[in-house]
Backbone as ProteinMPNN parsed JSONL, in Angstrom:
{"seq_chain_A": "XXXXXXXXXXXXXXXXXXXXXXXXXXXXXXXXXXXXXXXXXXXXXXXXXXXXXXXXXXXXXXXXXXXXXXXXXXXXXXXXXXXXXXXXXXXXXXXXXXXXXXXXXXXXXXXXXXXXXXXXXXXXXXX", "coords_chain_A": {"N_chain_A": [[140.427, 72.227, -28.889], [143.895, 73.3, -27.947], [146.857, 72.09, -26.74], [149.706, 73.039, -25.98], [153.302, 72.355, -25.261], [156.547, 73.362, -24.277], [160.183, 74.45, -24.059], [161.219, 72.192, -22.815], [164.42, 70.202, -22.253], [167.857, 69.229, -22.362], [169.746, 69.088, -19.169], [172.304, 69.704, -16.565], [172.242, 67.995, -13.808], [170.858, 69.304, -10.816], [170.363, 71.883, -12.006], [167.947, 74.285, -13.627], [164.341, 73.969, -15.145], [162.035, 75.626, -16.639], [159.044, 74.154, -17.68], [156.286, 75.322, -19.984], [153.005, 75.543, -20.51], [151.16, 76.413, -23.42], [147.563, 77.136, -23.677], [144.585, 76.744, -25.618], [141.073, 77.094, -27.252], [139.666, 76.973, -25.068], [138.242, 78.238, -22.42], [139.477, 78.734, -20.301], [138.354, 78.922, -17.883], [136.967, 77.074, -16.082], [138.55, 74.341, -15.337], [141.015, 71.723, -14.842], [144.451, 71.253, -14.889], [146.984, 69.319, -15.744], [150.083, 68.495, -15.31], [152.275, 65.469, -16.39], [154.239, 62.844, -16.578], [156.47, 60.86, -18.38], [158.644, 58.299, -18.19], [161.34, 56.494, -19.266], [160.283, 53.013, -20.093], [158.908, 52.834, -18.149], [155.612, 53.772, -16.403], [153.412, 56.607, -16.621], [152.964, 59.255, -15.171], [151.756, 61.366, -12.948], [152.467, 64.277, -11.758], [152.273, 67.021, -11.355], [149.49, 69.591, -9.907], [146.963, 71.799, -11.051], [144.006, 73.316, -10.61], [141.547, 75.695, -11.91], [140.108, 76.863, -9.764], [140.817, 75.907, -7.316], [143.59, 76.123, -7.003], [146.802, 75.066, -6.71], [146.739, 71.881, -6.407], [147.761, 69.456, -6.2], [150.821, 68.063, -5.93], [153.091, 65.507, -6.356], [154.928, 63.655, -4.384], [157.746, 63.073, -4.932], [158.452, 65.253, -6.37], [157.813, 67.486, -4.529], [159.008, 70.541, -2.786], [160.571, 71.034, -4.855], [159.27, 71.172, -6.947], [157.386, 73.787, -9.026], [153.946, 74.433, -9.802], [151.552, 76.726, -11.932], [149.739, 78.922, -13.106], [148.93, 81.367, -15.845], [146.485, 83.292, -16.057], [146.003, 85.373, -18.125], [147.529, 84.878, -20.102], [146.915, 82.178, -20.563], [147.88, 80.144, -19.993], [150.07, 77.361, -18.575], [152.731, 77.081, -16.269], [155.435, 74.562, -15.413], [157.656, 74.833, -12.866], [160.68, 73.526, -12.328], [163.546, 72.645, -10.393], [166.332, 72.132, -8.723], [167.06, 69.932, -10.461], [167.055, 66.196, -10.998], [168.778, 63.171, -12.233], [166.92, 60.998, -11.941], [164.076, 62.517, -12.689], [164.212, 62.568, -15.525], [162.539, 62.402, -18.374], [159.623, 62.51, -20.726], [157.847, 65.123, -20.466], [154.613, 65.679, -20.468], [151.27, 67.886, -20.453], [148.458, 68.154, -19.502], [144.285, 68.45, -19.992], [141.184, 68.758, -17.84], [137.889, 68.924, -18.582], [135.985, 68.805, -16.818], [133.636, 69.654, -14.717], [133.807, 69.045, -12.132], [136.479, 68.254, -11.227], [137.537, 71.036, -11.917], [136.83, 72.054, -9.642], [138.519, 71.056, -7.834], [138.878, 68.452, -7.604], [140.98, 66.039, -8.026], [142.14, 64.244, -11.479], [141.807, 61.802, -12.869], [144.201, 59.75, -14.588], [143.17, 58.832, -17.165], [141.125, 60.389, -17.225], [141.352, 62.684, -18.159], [140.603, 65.531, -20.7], [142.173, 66.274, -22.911], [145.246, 66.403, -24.646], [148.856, 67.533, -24.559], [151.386, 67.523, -26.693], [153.955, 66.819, -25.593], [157.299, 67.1, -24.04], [160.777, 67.006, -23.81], [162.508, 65.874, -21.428], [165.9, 66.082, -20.083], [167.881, 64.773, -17.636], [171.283, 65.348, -17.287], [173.944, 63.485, -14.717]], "CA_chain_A": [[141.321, 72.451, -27.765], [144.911, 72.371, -28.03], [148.001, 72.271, -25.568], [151.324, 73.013, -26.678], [154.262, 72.082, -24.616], [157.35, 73.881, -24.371], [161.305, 74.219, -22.472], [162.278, 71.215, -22.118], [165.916, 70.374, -22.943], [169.387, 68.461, -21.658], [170.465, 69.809, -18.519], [172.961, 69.244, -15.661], [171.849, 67.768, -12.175], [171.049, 70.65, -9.943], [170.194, 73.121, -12.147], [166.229, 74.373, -13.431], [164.332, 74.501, -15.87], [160.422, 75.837, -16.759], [158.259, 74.528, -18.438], [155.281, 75.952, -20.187], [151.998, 74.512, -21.518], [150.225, 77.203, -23.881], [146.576, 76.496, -24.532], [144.052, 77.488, -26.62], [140.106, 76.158, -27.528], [138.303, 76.827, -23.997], [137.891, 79.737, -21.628], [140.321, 79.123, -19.481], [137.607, 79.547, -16.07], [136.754, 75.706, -15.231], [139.906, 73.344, -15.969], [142.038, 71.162, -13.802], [145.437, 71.262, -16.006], [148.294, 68.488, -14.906], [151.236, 67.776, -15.87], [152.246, 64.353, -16.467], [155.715, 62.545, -17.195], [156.701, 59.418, -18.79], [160.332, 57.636, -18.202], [161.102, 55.063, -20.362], [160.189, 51.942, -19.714], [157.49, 53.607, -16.793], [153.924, 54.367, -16.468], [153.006, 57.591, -16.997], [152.397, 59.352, -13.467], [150.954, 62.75, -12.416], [153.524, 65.308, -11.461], [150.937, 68.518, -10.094], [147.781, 69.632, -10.497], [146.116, 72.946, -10.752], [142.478, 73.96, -11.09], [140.679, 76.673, -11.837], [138.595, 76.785, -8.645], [141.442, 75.879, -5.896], [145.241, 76.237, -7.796], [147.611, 73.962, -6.34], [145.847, 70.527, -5.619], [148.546, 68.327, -6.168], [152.095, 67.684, -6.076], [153.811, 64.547, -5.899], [156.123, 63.404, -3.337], [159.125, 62.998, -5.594], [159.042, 66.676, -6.654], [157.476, 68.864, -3.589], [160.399, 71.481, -2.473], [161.43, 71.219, -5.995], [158.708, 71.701, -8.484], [155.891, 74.134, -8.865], [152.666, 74.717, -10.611], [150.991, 77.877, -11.667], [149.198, 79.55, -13.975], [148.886, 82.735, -16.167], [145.164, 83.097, -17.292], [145.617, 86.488, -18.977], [148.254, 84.048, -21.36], [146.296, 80.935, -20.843], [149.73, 78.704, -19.974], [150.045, 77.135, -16.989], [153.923, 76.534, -16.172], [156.144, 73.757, -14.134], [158.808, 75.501, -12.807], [161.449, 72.479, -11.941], [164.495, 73.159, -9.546], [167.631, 71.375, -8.279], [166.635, 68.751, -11.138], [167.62, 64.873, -10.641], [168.423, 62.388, -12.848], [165.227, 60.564, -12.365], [163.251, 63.353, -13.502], [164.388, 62.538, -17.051], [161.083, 61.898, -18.973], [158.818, 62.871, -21.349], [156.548, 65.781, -19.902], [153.133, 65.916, -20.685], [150.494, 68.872, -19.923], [146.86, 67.86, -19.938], [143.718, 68.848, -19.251], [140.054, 68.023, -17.817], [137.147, 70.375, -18.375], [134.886, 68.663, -16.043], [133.065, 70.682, -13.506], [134.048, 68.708, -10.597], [137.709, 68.48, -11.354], [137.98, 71.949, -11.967], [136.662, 72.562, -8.619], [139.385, 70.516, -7.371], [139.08, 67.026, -7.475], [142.295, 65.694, -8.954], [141.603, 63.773, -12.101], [143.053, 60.175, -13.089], [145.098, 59.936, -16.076], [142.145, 58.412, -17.975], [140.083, 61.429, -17.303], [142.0, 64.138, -19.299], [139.914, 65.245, -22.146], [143.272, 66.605, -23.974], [146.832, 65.826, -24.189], [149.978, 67.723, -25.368], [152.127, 66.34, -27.079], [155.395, 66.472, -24.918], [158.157, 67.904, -24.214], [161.675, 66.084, -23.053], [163.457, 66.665, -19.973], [167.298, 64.8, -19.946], [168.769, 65.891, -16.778], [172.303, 64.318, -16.622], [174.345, 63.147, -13.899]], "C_chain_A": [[142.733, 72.023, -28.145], [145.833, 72.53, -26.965], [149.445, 72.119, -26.185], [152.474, 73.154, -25.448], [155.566, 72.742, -25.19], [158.378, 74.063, -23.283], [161.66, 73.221, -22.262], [163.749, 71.138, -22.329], [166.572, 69.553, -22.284], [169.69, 69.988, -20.677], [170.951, 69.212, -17.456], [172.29, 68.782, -14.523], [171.734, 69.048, -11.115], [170.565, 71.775, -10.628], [168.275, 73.075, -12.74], [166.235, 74.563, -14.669], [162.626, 74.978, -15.978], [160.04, 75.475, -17.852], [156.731, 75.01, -18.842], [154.113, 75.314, -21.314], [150.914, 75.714, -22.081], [148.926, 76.252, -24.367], [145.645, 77.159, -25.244], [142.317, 76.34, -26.905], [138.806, 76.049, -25.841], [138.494, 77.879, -23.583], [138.797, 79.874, -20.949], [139.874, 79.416, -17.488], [137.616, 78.168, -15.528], [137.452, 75.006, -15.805], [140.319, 72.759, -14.363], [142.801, 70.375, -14.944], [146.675, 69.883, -15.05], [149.137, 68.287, -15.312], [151.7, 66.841, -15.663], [153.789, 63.718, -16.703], [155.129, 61.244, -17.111], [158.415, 59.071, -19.013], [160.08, 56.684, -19.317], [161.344, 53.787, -19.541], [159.083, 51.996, -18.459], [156.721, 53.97, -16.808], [154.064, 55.802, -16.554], [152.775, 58.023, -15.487], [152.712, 61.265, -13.426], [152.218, 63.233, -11.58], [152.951, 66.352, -10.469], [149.96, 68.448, -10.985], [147.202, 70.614, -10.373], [145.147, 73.376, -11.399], [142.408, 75.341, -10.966], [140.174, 77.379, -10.148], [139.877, 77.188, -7.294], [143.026, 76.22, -6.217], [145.811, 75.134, -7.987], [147.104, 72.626, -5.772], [146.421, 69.353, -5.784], [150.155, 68.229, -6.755], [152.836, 66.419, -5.852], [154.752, 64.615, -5.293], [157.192, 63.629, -3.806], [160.082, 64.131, -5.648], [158.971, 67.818, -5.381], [159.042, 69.238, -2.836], [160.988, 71.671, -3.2], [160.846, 71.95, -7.31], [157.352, 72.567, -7.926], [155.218, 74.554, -9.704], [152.401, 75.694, -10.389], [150.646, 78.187, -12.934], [149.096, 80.946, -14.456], [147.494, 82.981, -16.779], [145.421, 84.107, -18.17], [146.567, 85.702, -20.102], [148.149, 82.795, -21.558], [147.617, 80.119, -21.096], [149.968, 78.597, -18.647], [151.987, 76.418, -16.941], [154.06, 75.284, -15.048], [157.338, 74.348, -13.967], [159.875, 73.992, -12.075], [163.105, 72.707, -11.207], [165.076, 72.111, -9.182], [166.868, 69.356, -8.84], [167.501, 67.808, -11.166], [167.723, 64.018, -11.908], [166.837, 61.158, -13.437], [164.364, 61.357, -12.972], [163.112, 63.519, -15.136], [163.651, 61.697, -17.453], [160.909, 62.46, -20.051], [157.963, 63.783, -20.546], [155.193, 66.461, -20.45], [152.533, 67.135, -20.12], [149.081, 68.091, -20.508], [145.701, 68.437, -19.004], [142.482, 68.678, -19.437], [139.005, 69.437, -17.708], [136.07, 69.801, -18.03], [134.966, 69.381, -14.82], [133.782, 70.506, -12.046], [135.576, 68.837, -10.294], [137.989, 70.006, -11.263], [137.901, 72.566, -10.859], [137.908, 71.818, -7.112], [139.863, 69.725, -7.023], [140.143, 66.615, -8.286], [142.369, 64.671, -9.9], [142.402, 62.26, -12.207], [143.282, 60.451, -14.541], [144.168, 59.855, -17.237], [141.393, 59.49, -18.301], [140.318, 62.744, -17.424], [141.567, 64.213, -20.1], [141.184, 65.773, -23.124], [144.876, 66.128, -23.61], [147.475, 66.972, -25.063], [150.604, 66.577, -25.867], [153.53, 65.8, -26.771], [156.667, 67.16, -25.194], [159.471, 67.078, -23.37], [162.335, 66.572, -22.687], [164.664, 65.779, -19.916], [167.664, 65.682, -18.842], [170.041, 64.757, -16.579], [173.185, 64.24, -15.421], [175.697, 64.168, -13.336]], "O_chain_A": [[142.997, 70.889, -28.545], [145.41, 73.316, -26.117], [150.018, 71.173, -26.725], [152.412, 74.152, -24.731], [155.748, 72.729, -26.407], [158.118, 73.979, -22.083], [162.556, 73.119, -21.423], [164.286, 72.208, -22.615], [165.906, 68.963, -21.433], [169.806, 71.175, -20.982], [170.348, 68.202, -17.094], [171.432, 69.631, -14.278], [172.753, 69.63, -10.742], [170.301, 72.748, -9.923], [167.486, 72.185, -12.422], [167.144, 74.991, -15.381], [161.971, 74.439, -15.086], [160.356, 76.018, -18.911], [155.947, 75.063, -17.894], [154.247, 74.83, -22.438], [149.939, 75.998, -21.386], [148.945, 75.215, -25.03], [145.941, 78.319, -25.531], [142.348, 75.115, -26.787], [137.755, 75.447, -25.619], [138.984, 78.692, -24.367], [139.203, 81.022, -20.765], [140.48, 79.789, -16.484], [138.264, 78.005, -14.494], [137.157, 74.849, -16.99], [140.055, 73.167, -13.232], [142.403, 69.451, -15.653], [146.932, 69.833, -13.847], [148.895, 67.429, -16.16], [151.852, 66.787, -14.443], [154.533, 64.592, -17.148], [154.215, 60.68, -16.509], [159.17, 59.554, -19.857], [159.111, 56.286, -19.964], [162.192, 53.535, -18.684], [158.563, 50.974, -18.01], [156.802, 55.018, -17.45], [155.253, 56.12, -16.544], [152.425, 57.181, -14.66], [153.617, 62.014, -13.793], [152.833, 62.486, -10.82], [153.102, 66.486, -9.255], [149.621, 67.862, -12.013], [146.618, 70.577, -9.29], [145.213, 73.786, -12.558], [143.013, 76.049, -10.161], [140.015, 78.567, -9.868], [139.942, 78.197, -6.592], [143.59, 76.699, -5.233], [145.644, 74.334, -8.908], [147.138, 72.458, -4.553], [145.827, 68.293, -5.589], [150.471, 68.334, -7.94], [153.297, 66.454, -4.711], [155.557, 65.529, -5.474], [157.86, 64.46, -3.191], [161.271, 64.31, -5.388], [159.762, 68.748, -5.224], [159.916, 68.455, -2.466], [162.003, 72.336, -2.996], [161.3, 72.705, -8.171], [156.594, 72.332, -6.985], [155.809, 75.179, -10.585], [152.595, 76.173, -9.272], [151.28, 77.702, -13.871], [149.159, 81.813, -13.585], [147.376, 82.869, -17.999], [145.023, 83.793, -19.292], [146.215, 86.032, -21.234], [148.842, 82.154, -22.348], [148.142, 79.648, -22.105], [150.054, 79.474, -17.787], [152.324, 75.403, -17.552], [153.261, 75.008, -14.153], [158.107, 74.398, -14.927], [159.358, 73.566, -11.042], [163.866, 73.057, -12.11], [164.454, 71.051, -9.257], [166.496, 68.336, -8.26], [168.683, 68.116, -11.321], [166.777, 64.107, -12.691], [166.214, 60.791, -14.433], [163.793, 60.848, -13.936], [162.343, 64.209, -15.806], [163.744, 60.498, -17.193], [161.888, 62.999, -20.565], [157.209, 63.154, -19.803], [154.977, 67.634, -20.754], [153.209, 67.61, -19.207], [148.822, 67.625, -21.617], [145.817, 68.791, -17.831], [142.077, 68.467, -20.58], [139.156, 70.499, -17.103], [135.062, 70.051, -18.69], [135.931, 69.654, -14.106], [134.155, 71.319, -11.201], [135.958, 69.425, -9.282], [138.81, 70.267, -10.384], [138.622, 73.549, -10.689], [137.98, 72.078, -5.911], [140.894, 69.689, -6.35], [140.061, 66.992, -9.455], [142.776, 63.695, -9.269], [143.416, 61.871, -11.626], [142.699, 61.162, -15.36], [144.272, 60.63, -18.187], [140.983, 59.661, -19.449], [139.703, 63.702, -16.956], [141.7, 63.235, -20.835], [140.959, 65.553, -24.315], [145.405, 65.664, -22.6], [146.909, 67.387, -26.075], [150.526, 65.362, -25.69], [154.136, 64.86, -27.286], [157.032, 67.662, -26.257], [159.171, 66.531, -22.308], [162.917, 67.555, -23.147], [164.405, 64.6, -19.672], [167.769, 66.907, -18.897], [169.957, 63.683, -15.983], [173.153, 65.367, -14.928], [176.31, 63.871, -12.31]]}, "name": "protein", "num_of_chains": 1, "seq": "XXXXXXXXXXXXXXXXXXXXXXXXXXXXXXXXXXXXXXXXXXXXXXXXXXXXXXXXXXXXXXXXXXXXXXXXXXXXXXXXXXXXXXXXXXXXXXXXXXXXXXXXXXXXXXXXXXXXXXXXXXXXXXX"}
């Protein structure tokens, strides 16, 4: 299984950017994919969340009205589309993903219980 991260970049306050997590190594039918960020100096913390089974099963507070999740199965890449981006949002963004049954049906996984990781992609949004 792999996950390749892609899109990130330096960009202004306010403006967008997408990114995209190609994968490769499963089917693509039972998953629950998330994307993840890491600040520096900050835990690691769950961004969205979309399964297989149900789509959209999680957005954090921080981002909802700003960011969204979605998927392409016929190109197996599930994007974050990111909008009127904030300084805080400047991380490390992760894509991962759990190919247990129950998750994929839409239980939202804990960080621990990702069987894969990308390997990241960095978001600077400046001021």
């Amino acid at each position: 299984v792999q996950l390749v991260e892609s899109g990130g970049g330096l960009v202004q306050a306010g403006r967008s950017l997408r990114l995209s997590c190609a994968t490769s190594g499963f089917t693509f039918d039972d998953y629950a994919i998330g994307w993840i960020r890491q600040a520096p100096g900050k835990k690691r913390e769950a961004v969205a969340v979309i399964s297989s089974a149900d789509g959209v099963v999680y957005l954090a507070d921080s981002v909802k009205g700003r960011f969204t999740i979605s998927s392409d199965k016929a190109k197996k890449t599930v994007y974050l589309q990111m909008n009127s981006l904030k300084p805080e949002d400047t991380a490390v963004y992760y894509c991962a993903v759990s190919l247990n049954r129950h998750q994929a049906m839409g239980i939202i996984p804990l960080l621990e219980e990702y069987d894969y990781w990308g390997q990241g992609t960095q978001v600077t949004v400046s001021s």
